[in-house]
Amino acid sequence: MLLKSIPKGAVIVTLDERGKLLTSPEFATQLGHWRDNGAPAVCFVIGGADGLTRELRNQADASISFGKMVWPHMLARVMLCEQLYRAVSILAGSPYHRV
């Protein structure tokens, strides 16, 4: 069901405990790369209680982790929102994030 809701051509990013650990500046750089290369959308996929299917993980363009601990999906949404805000601030040159 998740795969059907992803816009065509979107960069698919799974949030998964097995994903890559990134700093906020690294995350911002990656978002900037996708933006600058013309990605029409970036779709972040957070699994439910049973995680993500192997099929979805295999189709993902990237997988990131918020640490080795497992987080409730609603909390992961809040953490993602904060990191997106921080990344946009970094890309805009705002003093929000002090590198």
Coordinates of C-alpha atoms in Angstrom, one line a residue:
M1 CA 0.0 0.0 0.0
L2 CA 2.9 2.4 0.8
L3 CA 4.5 1.8 -2.6
K4 CA 1.2 2.8 -4.4
S5 CA 1.2 6.2 -2.6
I6 CA 4.7 7.2 -3.7
P7 CA 4.6 9.8 -6.5
K8 CA 6.1 8.7 -9.8
G9 CA 9.7 9.7 -10.1
A10 CA 10.1 10.5 -6.4
V11 CA 13.3 9.7 -4.6
I12 CA 12.4 7.0 -2.0
V13 CA 14.1 7.3 1.3
T14 CA 13.3 4.7 4.0
L15 CA 13.7 5.5 7.7
D16 CA 15.1 2.3 9.0
E17 CA 17.3 1.2 11.9
R18 CA 19.6 -0.4 9.4
G19 CA 20.0 2.8 7.4
K20 CA 22.9 5.2 7.2
L21 CA 23.6 7.5 10.1
L22 CA 23.9 11.1 8.9
T23 CA 24.8 14.3 10.6
S24 CA 22.4 17.2 10.1
P25 CA 24.8 18.9 7.6
E26 CA 25.2 15.6 5.7
F27 CA 21.4 15.2 5.5
A28 CA 21.2 18.8 4.2
T29 CA 23.8 18.1 1.6
Q30 CA 22.0 15.0 0.4
L31 CA 18.7 16.9 0.2
G32 CA 20.4 19.6 -1.8
H33 CA 21.9 17.0 -4.1
W34 CA 18.5 15.6 -4.9
R35 CA 17.0 19.1 -5.4
D36 CA 19.9 20.2 -7.6
N37 CA 19.6 17.1 -9.7
G38 CA 15.9 17.7 -10.4
A39 CA 14.2 15.2 -8.2
P40 CA 10.5 16.0 -8.5
A41 CA 9.8 14.9 -4.9
V42 CA 11.5 13.1 -2.1
C43 CA 9.3 10.6 -0.3
F44 CA 10.3 9.5 3.2
V45 CA 8.8 6.2 4.2
I46 CA 8.4 5.3 7.9
G47 CA 7.3 1.8 8.7
G48 CA 4.6 0.9 11.2
A49 CA 4.9 -1.6 14.0
D50 CA 6.0 -4.4 11.7
G51 CA 8.6 -2.2 9.9
L52 CA 9.0 -2.0 6.1
T53 CA 8.7 -4.8 3.6
R54 CA 11.8 -6.1 1.9
E55 CA 10.3 -5.1 -1.5
L56 CA 10.0 -1.5 -0.4
R57 CA 13.5 -1.4 1.2
N58 CA 14.9 -2.8 -2.1
Q59 CA 13.2 -0.1 -4.2
A60 CA 14.5 2.7 -1.9
D61 CA 17.1 5.1 -3.3
A62 CA 18.4 5.7 0.2
S63 CA 17.9 4.5 3.7
I64 CA 18.6 6.6 6.8
S65 CA 18.6 5.9 10.5
F66 CA 18.0 8.1 13.5
G67 CA 20.1 5.8 15.5
K68 CA 20.4 2.1 16.5
M69 CA 17.3 2.4 18.7
V70 CA 13.9 1.7 17.4
W71 CA 11.6 4.7 17.6
P72 CA 7.8 4.8 17.5
H73 CA 6.7 5.8 14.0
M74 CA 4.9 8.9 15.3
L75 CA 8.0 10.1 17.1
A76 CA 10.1 9.4 14.0
R77 CA 7.8 11.7 12.1
V78 CA 8.5 14.5 14.5
M79 CA 12.2 13.9 14.3
L80 CA 12.1 13.9 10.5
C81 CA 10.2 17.2 10.5
E82 CA 12.9 18.7 12.7
Q83 CA 15.7 17.4 10.5
L84 CA 13.9 18.7 7.4
Y85 CA 13.6 22.1 8.9
R86 CA 17.2 22.1 10.0
A87 CA 18.3 20.9 6.6
V88 CA 16.4 23.7 4.8
S89 CA 17.9 26.2 7.2
I90 CA 21.4 24.9 6.6
L91 CA 20.9 25.0 2.8
A92 CA 19.6 28.6 3.1
G93 CA 22.7 29.7 5.0
S94 CA 20.7 30.5 8.1
P95 CA 22.4 30.6 11.5
Y96 CA 19.8 28.1 12.8
H97 CA 22.3 25.3 12.7
R98 CA 25.8 26.2 13.9
V99 CA 28.3 24.0 12.2

